[in-house]
CSV table of C-alpha atoms in Angstrom, one decimal:
chain,number,residue,atom,x,y,z
A,1,MET,CA,0.0,0.0,0.0
A,2,SER,CA,1.5,3.3,-1.1
A,3,SER,CA,1.5,6.5,0.9
A,4,ASP,CA,1.3,10.1,-0.5
A,5,LYS,CA,3.2,11.5,2.5
A,6,ARG,CA,6.6,12.8,1.6
A,7,PRO,CA,9.4,12.5,4.2
A,8,ILE,CA,10.7,15.8,5.6
A,9,ASP,CA,14.2,16.3,4.4
A,10,GLN,CA,17.1,17.6,6.5
A,11,ASN,CA,16.9,21.2,5.2
A,12,GLU,CA,13.2,21.5,6.1
A,13,ASN,CA,13.9,20.1,9.6
A,14,MET,CA,16.6,22.7,10.0
A,15,PHE,CA,14.3,25.5,8.9
A,16,ILE,CA,11.5,24.5,11.4
A,17,ILE,CA,14.1,24.3,14.2
A,18,LEU,CA,15.4,27.8,13.3
A,19,CYS,CA,11.9,29.3,13.2
A,20,ALA,CA,10.9,27.7,16.5
A,21,SER,CA,14.2,28.9,18.1
A,22,ALA,CA,13.7,32.5,16.8
A,23,ILE,CA,10.2,32.5,18.2
A,24,LEU,CA,11.4,31.2,21.6
A,25,ILE,CA,14.2,33.8,21.7
A,26,ALA,CA,11.8,36.6,20.8
A,27,LEU,CA,9.4,35.5,23.6
A,28,TYR,CA,12.3,35.3,26.0
A,29,PHE,CA,13.5,38.8,25.3
A,30,LEU,CA,9.9,40.1,25.3
A,31,LYS,CA,9.4,38.6,28.8
A,32,GLN,CA,12.7,40.1,29.9
A,33,ASN,CA,11.6,43.4,28.5
A,34,TYR,CA,8.4,43.3,30.6
A,35,GLU,CA,10.6,42.8,33.7
A,36,TYR,CA,12.3,46.2,33.1
A,37,TRP,CA,10.5,48.3,35.7
A,38,ARG,CA,10.5,45.4,38.2
A,39,ARG,CA,14.2,45.1,38.0
A,40,LEU,CA,14.5,48.8,38.8
A,41,GLY,CA,12.1,48.6,41.7
A,42,VAL,CA,9.4,50.6,40.1
A,43,PRO,CA,5.8,49.3,40.6
A,44,GLY,CA,3.1,49.4,38.0
A,45,PRO,CA,0.3,47.5,36.3
A,46,LYS,CA,1.1,44.1,34.8
A,47,PRO,CA,1.6,44.3,31.0
A,48,LYS,CA,-0.1,42.0,28.6
A,49,PHE,CA,1.7,40.2,25.7
A,50,VAL,CA,2.6,42.7,22.9
A,51,VAL,CA,0.0,45.3,23.8
A,52,GLY,CA,1.6,46.1,27.2
A,53,ASN,CA,-0.9,48.3,29.2
A,54,LEU,CA,-2.6,49.6,26.1
A,55,GLY,CA,-5.1,46.7,25.5
A,56,GLN,CA,-8.1,49.0,25.6
A,57,THR,CA,-6.5,51.2,22.9
A,58,PHE,CA,-6.2,48.2,20.5
A,59,LEU,CA,-9.9,47.5,21.2
A,60,MET,CA,-10.7,51.2,20.4
A,61,LYS,CA,-12.2,51.7,23.9
A,62,LYS,CA,-9.8,54.3,25.2
A,63,SER,CA,-7.0,56.4,23.9
A,64,PRO,CA,-3.5,55.9,25.4
A,65,LEU,CA,-3.8,59.2,27.2
A,66,GLN,CA,-7.0,58.1,28.9
A,67,ILE,CA,-5.4,54.9,29.9
A,68,PHE,CA,-2.5,56.8,31.5
A,69,ILE,CA,-5.0,58.7,33.7
A,70,ASP,CA,-6.7,55.5,34.8
A,71,ILE,CA,-3.2,54.2,35.8
A,72,TYR,CA,-2.5,57.5,37.6
A,73,ASN,CA,-5.6,57.0,39.7
A,74,GLN,CA,-4.8,53.4,40.5
A,75,TYR,CA,-1.5,54.2,42.3
A,76,PRO,CA,-2.3,57.2,44.6
A,77,ASP,CA,0.7,56.5,46.9
A,78,LEU,CA,3.4,56.2,44.3
A,79,PRO,CA,5.7,59.0,43.1
A,80,ILE,CA,6.3,57.2,39.7
A,81,VAL,CA,4.6,54.3,37.9
A,82,GLY,CA,6.3,52.0,35.4
A,83,ILE,CA,4.0,51.2,32.4
A,84,TYR,CA,4.4,49.7,28.9
A,85,ARG,CA,3.3,51.3,25.7
A,86,SER,CA,3.1,48.0,23.9
A,87,ILE,CA,6.6,46.8,24.4
A,88,THR,CA,8.2,50.1,25.3
A,89,PRO,CA,8.9,50.8,29.0
A,90,THR,CA,7.4,54.2,29.8
A,91,LEU,CA,7.5,56.2,33.0
A,92,LEU,CA,4.4,57.9,34.4
A,93,LEU,CA,5.1,60.7,36.8
A,94,ARG,CA,3.1,61.5,40.0
A,95,ASP,CA,5.7,63.3,42.1
A,96,LEU,CA,5.4,67.1,41.7
A,97,ASP,CA,9.1,67.5,42.5
A,98,LEU,CA,10.1,65.2,39.7
A,99,ILE,CA,7.6,67.0,37.3
A,100,LYS,CA,9.5,70.2,38.2
A,101,GLU,CA,12.8,68.5,37.4
A,102,VAL,CA,11.6,67.2,34.1
A,103,THR,CA,9.9,70.5,32.9
A,104,VAL,CA,12.2,73.1,34.5
A,105,LYS,CA,15.2,72.3,36.7
A,106,SER,CA,16.7,69.4,34.7
A,107,PHE,CA,15.1,70.4,31.4
A,108,ASP,CA,18.2,69.6,29.4
A,109,HIS,CA,17.7,65.9,30.3
A,110,PHE,CA,14.1,65.9,29.0
A,111,GLN,CA,14.0,68.7,26.4
A,112,ASP,CA,12.1,66.8,23.5
A,113,ASN,CA,8.5,65.9,23.1
A,114,ASP,CA,7.9,62.3,22.3
A,115,LEU,CA,6.4,62.3,18.8
A,116,LYS,CA,8.7,62.7,15.8
A,117,ILE,CA,7.7,64.5,12.6
A,118,ASP,CA,10.5,64.8,10.0
A,119,LYS,CA,10.4,68.2,8.3
A,120,GLU,CA,12.0,66.7,5.2
A,121,ILE,CA,8.8,64.6,4.8
A,122,ASP,CA,6.4,67.2,6.2
A,123,PRO,CA,7.9,70.7,5.7
A,124,ILE,CA,4.9,72.4,7.4
A,125,GLY,CA,3.9,70.1,10.2
A,126,GLY,CA,7.6,69.2,10.9
A,127,ARG,CA,8.5,72.8,11.6
A,128,HIS,CA,5.9,73.2,14.3
A,129,PRO,CA,7.9,73.9,17.6
A,130,PHE,CA,6.0,71.0,19.3
A,131,PHE,CA,7.8,68.5,17.0
A,132,LEU,CA,11.2,70.1,16.7
A,133,LYS,CA,14.1,68.7,18.7
A,134,GLY,CA,17.3,69.8,20.5
A,135,GLU,CA,19.1,72.9,19.2
A,136,GLU,CA,16.8,73.4,16.3
A,137,TRP,CA,13.9,73.8,18.7
A,138,ARG,CA,15.8,76.3,20.8
A,139,ILE,CA,16.6,78.5,17.8
A,140,VAL,CA,13.0,78.5,16.6
A,141,ARG,CA,11.6,79.2,20.0
A,142,ALA,CA,13.9,82.1,20.4
A,143,HIS,CA,12.7,83.4,17.0
A,144,LEU,CA,9.0,83.1,17.8
A,145,THR,CA,8.8,84.1,21.5
A,146,PRO,CA,8.8,87.9,20.7
A,147,ALA,CA,5.6,87.3,18.6
A,148,PHE,CA,3.6,86.6,21.8
A,149,THR,CA,4.4,89.6,24.0
A,150,ASN,CA,1.6,91.8,25.4
A,151,THR,CA,2.5,94.5,22.8
A,152,LYS,CA,1.9,92.1,19.9
A,153,LEU,CA,-1.3,90.9,21.5
A,154,LYS,CA,-2.5,94.5,21.6
A,155,TRP,CA,-1.7,94.7,17.9
A,156,VAL,CA,-4.1,92.0,17.0
A,157,TYR,CA,-6.7,92.7,19.7
A,158,PRO,CA,-8.9,94.9,17.4
A,159,HIS,CA,-9.2,92.0,15.0
A,160,LEU,CA,-10.4,89.8,17.9
A,161,GLU,CA,-13.0,92.4,18.7
A,162,ASP,CA,-14.2,92.5,15.1
A,163,THR,CA,-14.6,88.7,15.1
A,164,SER,CA,-16.4,88.8,18.5
A,165,GLN,CA,-18.9,91.3,17.1
A,166,GLY,CA,-19.3,89.0,14.1
A,167,LEU,CA,-20.0,86.1,16.4
A,168,MET,CA,-22.9,88.1,18.0
A,169,LYS,CA,-24.4,88.7,14.6
A,170,PHE,CA,-24.1,85.1,13.7
A,171,ILE,CA,-25.7,83.8,16.9
A,172,GLU,CA,-28.6,86.2,16.4
A,173,SER,CA,-29.1,85.3,12.8
A,174,GLN,CA,-29.2,81.6,13.5
A,175,SER,CA,-31.2,81.5,16.7
A,176,ASP,CA,-34.6,81.6,15.1
A,177,ALA,CA,-33.7,79.0,12.4
A,178,LEU,CA,-32.5,76.5,15.1
A,179,ASN,CA,-36.0,76.3,16.6
A,180,GLY,CA,-34.8,75.1,20.0
A,181,GLU,CA,-32.2,72.7,18.6
A,182,GLY,CA,-29.4,74.7,20.2
A,183,PHE,CA,-25.8,75.3,19.1
A,184,GLU,CA,-23.2,72.6,19.3
A,185,ALA,CA,-20.7,74.6,21.3
A,186,LYS,CA,-17.4,73.4,19.7
A,187,GLU,CA,-18.7,73.9,16.2
A,188,LEU,CA,-19.8,77.4,17.1
A,189,CYS,CA,-16.5,78.2,18.8
A,190,MET,CA,-14.5,76.7,15.9
A,191,ARG,CA,-16.1,79.2,13.5
A,192,TYR,CA,-15.1,82.0,15.9
A,193,THR,CA,-11.5,80.9,16.5
A,194,LEU,CA,-10.9,80.0,12.9
A,195,ASN,CA,-12.0,83.5,11.8
A,196,ASN,CA,-9.5,84.8,14.4
A,197,VAL,CA,-6.7,82.8,12.9
A,198,ALA,CA,-7.7,83.8,9.4
A,199,SER,CA,-7.6,87.5,10.3
A,200,CYS,CA,-4.8,87.7,12.9
A,201,VAL,CA,-2.4,85.3,11.2
A,202,PHE,CA,-3.3,84.9,7.5
A,203,GLY,CA,-4.6,88.5,7.0
A,204,ILE,CA,-7.7,87.3,5.3
A,205,ASP,CA,-11.5,87.0,5.9
A,206,GLY,CA,-12.1,83.4,6.8
A,207,GLN,CA,-15.8,83.7,5.9
A,208,CYS,CA,-16.6,81.0,8.6
A,209,PHE,CA,-19.8,82.8,9.8
A,210,GLU,CA,-21.1,83.3,6.3
A,211,ASP,CA,-20.2,80.0,4.7
A,212,ASP,CA,-20.6,76.6,6.3
A,213,ASN,CA,-18.1,75.2,4.0
A,214,SER,CA,-15.7,78.1,3.3
A,215,GLU,CA,-12.3,77.3,1.8
A,216,PHE,CA,-10.4,78.3,4.9
A,217,LYS,CA,-12.6,76.0,7.1
A,218,GLN,CA,-12.0,73.1,4.7
A,219,ILE,CA,-8.2,73.7,4.9
A,220,ALA,CA,-8.3,73.8,8.8
A,221,ASN,CA,-10.4,70.7,9.0
A,222,LYS,CA,-7.8,68.7,7.0
A,223,TYR,CA,-4.7,70.3,8.6
A,224,LEU,CA,-2.9,67.9,10.9
A,225,SER,CA,-5.4,65.2,10.0
A,226,PRO,CA,-3.4,62.6,8.2
A,227,ASP,CA,-5.4,60.1,6.0
A,228,GLY,CA,-4.8,56.7,4.6
A,229,TRP,CA,-1.4,55.1,5.4
A,230,SER,CA,-0.2,58.3,7.3
A,231,ALA,CA,-3.1,57.8,9.8
A,232,VAL,CA,-2.2,54.2,10.3
A,233,LYS,CA,1.5,55.1,10.9
A,234,LEU,CA,0.5,57.8,13.4
A,235,PHE,CA,-1.5,55.2,15.4
A,236,LEU,CA,1.3,52.7,15.3
A,237,MET,CA,3.9,55.3,16.4
A,238,ASN,CA,1.7,56.3,19.2
A,239,VAL,CA,1.3,52.8,20.6
A,240,PHE,CA,4.7,51.5,19.5
A,241,PRO,CA,7.0,54.4,20.4
A,242,PHE,CA,10.2,52.5,19.2
A,243,LEU,CA,8.8,52.8,15.6
A,244,THR,CA,9.7,56.5,15.7
A,245,ARG,CA,13.3,55.5,15.2
A,246,PHE,CA,12.4,53.9,11.8
A,247,MET,CA,9.5,55.8,10.4
A,248,SER,CA,8.0,59.3,10.2
A,249,VAL,CA,4.6,60.5,9.3
A,250,LYS,CA,3.2,63.4,7.2
A,251,LEU,CA,0.6,65.1,9.2
A,252,THR,CA,-0.2,67.8,6.6
A,253,ALA,CA,-1.8,66.4,3.4
A,254,LYS,CA,-0.1,67.5,0.2
A,255,SER,CA,-3.3,69.2,-1.0
A,256,VAL,CA,-3.6,71.2,2.2
A,257,GLU,CA,0.0,72.1,2.1
A,258,GLU,CA,-0.4,73.5,-1.4
A,259,LYS,CA,-3.5,75.5,-0.5
A,260,ILE,CA,-1.9,77.1,2.6
A,261,THR,CA,1.2,77.9,0.7
A,262,ASN,CA,-0.8,79.5,-2.1
A,263,ILE,CA,-2.9,81.7,0.2
A,264,LEU,CA,0.2,82.9,2.2
A,265,SER,CA,2.4,83.4,-0.9
A,266,GLN,CA,-0.2,85.6,-2.5
A,267,THR,CA,-0.7,87.6,0.7
A,268,LEU,CA,3.1,88.0,1.2
A,269,ARG,CA,3.6,89.1,-2.4
A,270,TYR,CA,0.8,91.6,-2.2
A,271,ARG,CA,2.1,93.2,1.1
A,272,GLU,CA,5.7,93.4,-0.1
A,273,ARG,CA,4.8,94.9,-3.5
A,274,ASN,CA,2.4,97.5,-2.0
A,275,ASN,CA,4.5,98.1,1.1
A,276,ILE,CA,1.5,97.2,3.3
A,277,VAL,CA,1.9,96.9,7.1
A,278,ARG,CA,-0.9,95.2,9.0
A,279,ASN,CA,-0.7,94.7,12.7
A,280,ASP,CA,-0.9,90.9,12.8
A,281,PHE,CA,1.2,87.8,13.3
A,282,LEU,CA,2.0,87.4,9.6
A,283,HIS,CA,3.8,90.8,9.8
A,284,VAL,CA,5.9,89.6,12.7
A,285,LEU,CA,6.9,86.5,10.7
A,286,MET,CA,7.7,88.7,7.7
A,287,GLN,CA,10.0,90.8,9.9
A,288,LEU,CA,11.7,87.6,11.1
A,289,LYS,CA,12.4,86.6,7.6
A,290,LYS,CA,14.1,90.0,7.0
A,291,THR,CA,16.3,89.8,10.1
A,292,CYS,CA,17.1,86.1,10.4
A,293,LYS,CA,18.9,84.7,7.3
A,294,ASP,CA,18.0,81.1,8.3
A,295,PHE,CA,14.2,82.0,8.5
A,296,THR,CA,12.8,81.3,5.0
A,297,ASP,CA,9.5,81.6,3.2
A,298,VAL,CA,8.9,78.0,4.2
A,299,ASP,CA,9.3,78.9,7.8
A,300,VAL,CA,6.9,81.8,7.5
A,301,ILE,CA,4.3,79.5,5.9
A,302,ALA,CA,4.9,76.7,8.4
A,303,HIS,CA,4.6,78.9,11.6
A,304,ALA,CA,1.6,80.7,10.2
A,305,ALA,CA,-0.1,77.3,9.6
A,306,GLY,CA,0.9,76.2,13.1
A,307,PHE,CA,-1.7,78.7,14.4
A,308,ILE,CA,-4.4,76.5,12.9
A,309,ALA,CA,-3.7,73.8,15.5
A,310,ASP,CA,-2.8,76.1,18.4
A,311,GLY,CA,-5.2,79.0,17.9
A,312,TYR,CA,-8.1,77.2,16.3
A,313,GLU,CA,-8.5,73.6,17.5
A,314,THR,CA,-7.3,73.8,21.1
A,315,SER,CA,-8.9,77.1,21.8
A,316,SER,CA,-12.3,76.1,20.4
A,317,ILE,CA,-12.3,73.0,22.7
A,318,VAL,CA,-11.6,75.1,25.8
A,319,MET,CA,-14.1,77.8,24.8
A,320,SER,CA,-16.8,75.3,24.3
A,321,PHE,CA,-16.3,73.9,27.8
A,322,VAL,CA,-16.4,77.4,29.2
A,323,LEU,CA,-19.8,77.9,27.7
A,324,TYR,CA,-20.9,74.5,29.0
A,325,GLU,CA,-19.8,75.1,32.6
A,326,LEU,CA,-21.4,78.6,32.6
A,327,ALA,CA,-24.6,77.1,31.3
A,328,ASN,CA,-24.4,74.4,33.9
A,329,ASN,CA,-23.7,76.9,36.7
A,330,PRO,CA,-26.1,79.8,36.4
A,331,ASP,CA,-24.8,81.5,39.6
A,332,VAL,CA,-21.3,81.6,38.2
A,333,GLN,CA,-22.7,82.9,34.9
A,334,SER,CA,-24.6,85.7,36.7
A,335,LYS,CA,-21.6,86.8,38.7
A,336,LEU,CA,-19.4,86.8,35.6
A,337,ARG,CA,-22.0,88.9,33.7
A,338,GLN,CA,-21.8,91.5,36.4
A,339,GLU,CA,-18.0,91.8,36.0
A,340,ILE,CA,-18.3,91.9,32.2
A,341,ASP,CA,-20.9,94.7,32.2
A,342,LYS,CA,-18.7,96.8,34.5
A,343,ASN,CA,-15.7,96.6,32.1
A,344,PHE,CA,-17.3,97.3,28.8
A,345,ALA,CA,-16.7,100.8,27.6
A,346,LYS,CA,-20.0,102.7,27.8
A,347,ASN,CA,-19.3,105.1,25.0
A,348,SER,CA,-18.1,102.7,22.3
A,349,ASN,CA,-19.8,99.4,23.6
A,350,THR,CA,-16.4,97.6,23.2
A,351,LEU,CA,-14.2,95.8,25.7
A,352,PRO,CA,-10.7,97.5,26.0
A,353,TYR,CA,-7.7,95.2,26.2
A,354,ASN,CA,-6.5,96.6,29.5
A,355,ALA,CA,-10.0,96.1,31.0
A,356,LEU,CA,-10.1,92.5,29.8
A,357,GLN,CA,-6.7,91.8,31.4
A,358,LYS,CA,-8.0,93.0,34.8
A,359,MET,CA,-11.1,90.8,34.9
A,360,THR,CA,-10.2,88.5,37.8
A,361,TYR,CA,-13.4,86.5,37.8
A,362,LEU,CA,-13.3,85.8,34.1
A,363,ASP,CA,-9.7,84.6,34.5
A,364,ALA,CA,-10.7,82.3,37.4
A,365,VAL,CA,-13.6,80.8,35.4
A,366,LEU,CA,-11.2,80.0,32.5
A,367,LYS,CA,-8.6,78.5,34.8
A,368,GLU,CA,-11.2,76.3,36.5
A,369,VAL,CA,-12.4,75.1,33.1
A,370,LEU,CA,-8.8,74.3,32.1
A,371,ARG,CA,-8.4,72.4,35.4
A,372,ILE,CA,-11.5,70.3,35.0
A,373,HIS,CA,-11.4,70.0,31.2
A,374,PRO,CA,-7.7,70.3,30.1
A,375,PRO,CA,-7.5,70.0,26.3
A,376,SER,CA,-5.1,67.1,26.5
A,377,PHE,CA,-5.3,64.3,29.1
A,378,ALA,CA,-1.5,64.0,29.3
A,379,LEU,CA,1.7,65.3,27.8
A,380,GLU,CA,4.4,62.9,26.5
A,381,LYS,CA,8.1,63.8,26.6
A,382,ARG,CA,11.3,61.8,26.1
A,383,CYS,CA,14.4,61.5,28.2
A,384,THR,CA,17.3,63.0,26.2
A,385,LYS,CA,20.1,62.5,28.7
A,386,ARG,CA,20.4,59.9,31.4
A,387,PHE,CA,18.9,61.1,34.7
A,388,THR,CA,18.9,59.7,38.3
A,389,TYR,CA,15.7,60.1,40.3
A,390,ILE,CA,16.0,59.9,44.1
A,391,PRO,CA,12.6,59.5,45.6
A,392,ASN,CA,11.6,61.7,48.6
A,393,ASN,CA,9.8,60.1,51.5
A,394,SER,CA,8.7,57.0,49.5
A,395,GLU,CA,8.5,53.7,51.4
A,396,ILE,CA,7.6,51.8,48.3
A,397,ILE,CA,10.4,53.0,46.1
A,398,ALA,CA,13.4,53.0,48.4
A,399,LYS,CA,16.3,53.3,46.0
A,400,SER,CA,17.3,55.7,43.3
A,401,VAL,CA,16.0,55.0,39.8
A,402,VAL,CA,18.1,55.7,36.6
A,403,ILE,CA,15.9,57.0,33.8
A,404,GLU,CA,17.8,56.0,30.6
A,405,GLU,CA,18.1,58.2,27.5
A,406,GLY,CA,15.2,57.5,25.1
A,407,THR,CA,12.7,56.6,27.8
A,408,PRO,CA,9.2,58.1,27.1
A,409,ILE,CA,7.9,60.2,30.0
A,410,VAL,CA,4.2,60.8,30.7
A,411,LEU,CA,2.9,64.0,32.5
A,412,PRO,CA,-0.7,63.0,33.5
A,413,ILE,CA,-2.3,66.5,33.3
A,414,PHE,CA,-5.9,65.3,33.7
A,415,GLY,CA,-5.0,63.1,36.7
A,416,LEU,CA,-3.2,65.9,38.5
A,417,HIS,CA,-6.0,68.4,37.9
A,418,HIS,CA,-8.6,65.9,39.4
A,419,ASP,CA,-6.5,64.7,42.3
A,420,PRO,CA,-8.2,65.4,45.7
A,421,LYS,CA,-4.7,65.6,47.2
A,422,TYR,CA,-4.3,68.9,45.3
A,423,PHE,CA,-7.9,70.1,44.7
A,424,ASP,CA,-10.6,69.8,47.3
A,425,ASN,CA,-13.8,68.2,45.8
A,426,PRO,CA,-12.1,68.2,42.4
A,427,GLU,CA,-15.1,67.4,40.3
A,428,LYS,CA,-16.9,70.5,41.6
A,429,PHE,CA,-16.7,73.6,39.4
A,430,ARG,CA,-15.4,76.3,41.7
A,431,PRO,CA,-13.8,79.3,40.1
A,432,GLN,CA,-13.0,80.8,43.5
A,433,ARG,CA,-10.1,78.4,43.7
A,434,PHE,CA,-8.2,80.8,41.5
A,435,ILE,CA,-9.1,84.1,43.2
A,436,GLY,CA,-7.1,86.0,45.8
A,437,GLY,CA,-5.5,84.1,48.6
A,438,ASN,CA,-7.0,80.8,47.4
A,439,LYS,CA,-4.4,80.8,44.6
A,440,LYS,CA,-1.7,80.3,47.1
A,441,ASN,CA,-3.2,76.9,48.1
A,442,ILE,CA,-2.6,75.6,44.6
A,443,LYS,CA,0.6,73.6,44.5
A,444,LYS,CA,3.0,74.4,41.7
A,445,TYR,CA,3.0,71.8,38.9
A,446,SER,CA,-0.4,70.3,40.0
A,447,PHE,CA,-2.0,72.7,37.5
A,448,MET,CA,-0.4,73.0,34.1
A,449,PRO,CA,-2.9,72.9,31.2
A,450,PHE,CA,-0.4,74.4,28.8
A,451,GLY,CA,2.6,72.4,30.1
A,452,GLU,CA,5.4,74.0,32.1
A,453,GLY,CA,8.9,75.4,31.6
A,454,PRO,CA,10.6,76.1,28.2
A,455,ARG,CA,8.3,73.6,26.4
A,456,ALA,CA,5.1,75.2,27.6
A,457,CYS,CA,2.7,76.2,24.8
A,458,LEU,CA,4.0,79.2,22.9
A,459,GLY,CA,0.6,80.5,21.8
A,460,GLN,CA,-1.2,80.2,25.2
A,461,LYS,CA,-1.5,84.0,25.6
A,462,PHE,CA,-3.2,84.4,22.3
A,463,GLY,CA,-5.5,81.5,23.0
A,464,VAL,CA,-6.4,82.8,26.4
A,465,VAL,CA,-7.2,86.4,25.1
A,466,GLN,CA,-9.4,85.2,22.2
A,467,ILE,CA,-11.3,82.9,24.5
A,468,LYS,CA,-11.9,85.6,27.1
A,469,ILE,CA,-13.1,88.2,24.7
A,470,GLY,CA,-15.4,85.8,22.9
A,471,VAL,CA,-16.9,84.6,26.1
A,472,ALA,CA,-17.3,88.1,27.4
A,473,TYR,CA,-19.3,89.2,24.3
A,474,ILE,CA,-21.5,86.1,24.5
A,475,ILE,CA,-22.3,86.4,28.3
A,476,ARG,CA,-22.9,90.1,28.0
A,477,ASN,CA,-25.5,89.6,25.3
A,478,TYR,CA,-26.9,86.1,26.0
A,479,GLN,CA,-27.9,83.8,28.8
A,480,VAL,CA,-26.7,80.3,28.1
A,481,PHE,CA,-28.4,77.0,29.1
A,482,VAL,CA,-27.5,73.3,28.6
A,483,ASN,CA,-29.6,71.8,25.8
A,484,ASN,CA,-31.0,68.4,26.5
A,485,LYS,CA,-29.1,67.0,23.4
A,486,THR,CA,-26.0,67.1,25.6
A,487,GLN,CA,-25.2,63.5,26.7
A,488,LEU,CA,-24.8,63.5,30.5
A,489,PRO,CA,-22.7,62.5,32.3
A,490,LEU,CA,-20.0,63.5,29.8
A,491,LYS,CA,-18.0,60.7,28.2
A,492,TYR,CA,-15.0,61.2,26.0
A,493,ASN,CA,-14.2,60.0,22.5
A,494,PRO,CA,-11.8,57.0,22.9
A,495,ILE,CA,-10.0,57.6,19.6
A,496,TYR,CA,-9.4,61.4,19.7
A,497,LEU,CA,-6.2,62.6,21.3
A,498,LEU,CA,-7.6,65.8,22.6
A,499,ILE,CA,-10.6,65.9,25.1
A,500,SER,CA,-13.8,65.5,23.1
A,501,PRO,CA,-17.2,64.7,24.6
A,502,ILE,CA,-19.2,62.1,22.8
A,503,GLY,CA,-22.3,63.7,21.2
A,504,GLY,CA,-20.9,67.2,21.7
A,505,LEU,CA,-21.8,70.1,24.0
A,506,TRP,CA,-25.2,71.6,23.0
A,507,ILE,CA,-26.1,75.0,24.3
A,508,ASP,CA,-29.2,77.2,24.1
A,509,PHE,CA,-28.9,81.0,23.8
A,510,LYS,CA,-31.4,83.5,25.1
A,511,LYS,CA,-31.0,87.1,24.1
A,512,ILE,CA,-30.7,89.6,27.0
A,513,THR,CA,-32.9,92.6,26.4
């Protein structure tokens, strides 16, 4: 009786043995890798095979940043927690003294943000200060810092007032048509902040109140929103940090890059040919080009485009939460309206810049919103030079811990802001935390919505001013209420890196007569 089975030859045997050996070796080193923090004496949650501590991210249930906050809350007595972004050992900080070291005192050991964008691949996104590294970042920051002084903000302030008045006209024109449906707060605020960016940076009318699908709005919606393979690479780089050594991603689509370049190139040529000086950020960038030989047209375009992310997306998120909290707390809204009414100029019906800066209750409301709803759950940095951490008064971590170069570092902003150790009754909206003597009770580095130290957000002053004036105009002219389309309690989108409530924040407006 014959058999169809062919005997396995010696080469095939050898191949099977080699494959099995390779798998066993890989499993051994993976297991050893997951012992990294234990060997250093740093406690943390047990990682799972390949996914580490990011299992819920792979299931699309939570973003990595949301997972970091869960872990922060699980270890209230630890100064640091050892976690794994897939197979990469990552250190989550809870100790305020260490956060101070990382962001300020020993900044040269942690000077880079974690995500890498190659400017050769993405000349616009890659030049954003957030993504630049080392000495190149230092040079660019030195170039751009003068653009955000109080003097420069006063320059652009009249443009912000014009947009705020346009916002009032838009709300009034739409109120009857909505028929009780309410405004989705972020969508409304995005129209406002995008018009501000168009005017204060690009020197154009964004037409975002007049046209639901204006060209500038289309550009902004696609900016820093990679599609196709770029989106897949961004996800992979976020959950497998070691991949940043081997790949980069293009955040700005080619079509968007071309449109931004075309708009700015036309504006620059027009201003230069006609010797036009307009008090806006584009003029500041043009002056930089004249005085700094290494600051080119590409740099002007890239840093102007950077305002779309900083001055449009982030600011609209924060402003929408301000409206939500005011709608949800009518006593706070009433008190704020009294302060606003006192500071508006009676003759011109405008809000002077100096008066806005002196409004302490408005400032406190905004800071309390930033505490409860920081735009990012966490910030991610990278150790750039070996650092030795010596715990203070920790019984669990008794010895010093060496943080090796290349180790990702997590600053859990949302966790710090909601920690009862630093903020009494942290879920309660209480602007008085940031008024008068109460401010002294807030521990340094427990509240840092914009980051801290040299890497803090460059455009935060512009963002704060545009939010304040927009909110001031709204609350002076309208009472705001939470529309029942808002899904309560708030839950956040698991696949969006910034804080984004599922279903949106829906607000009703009632004209004050």
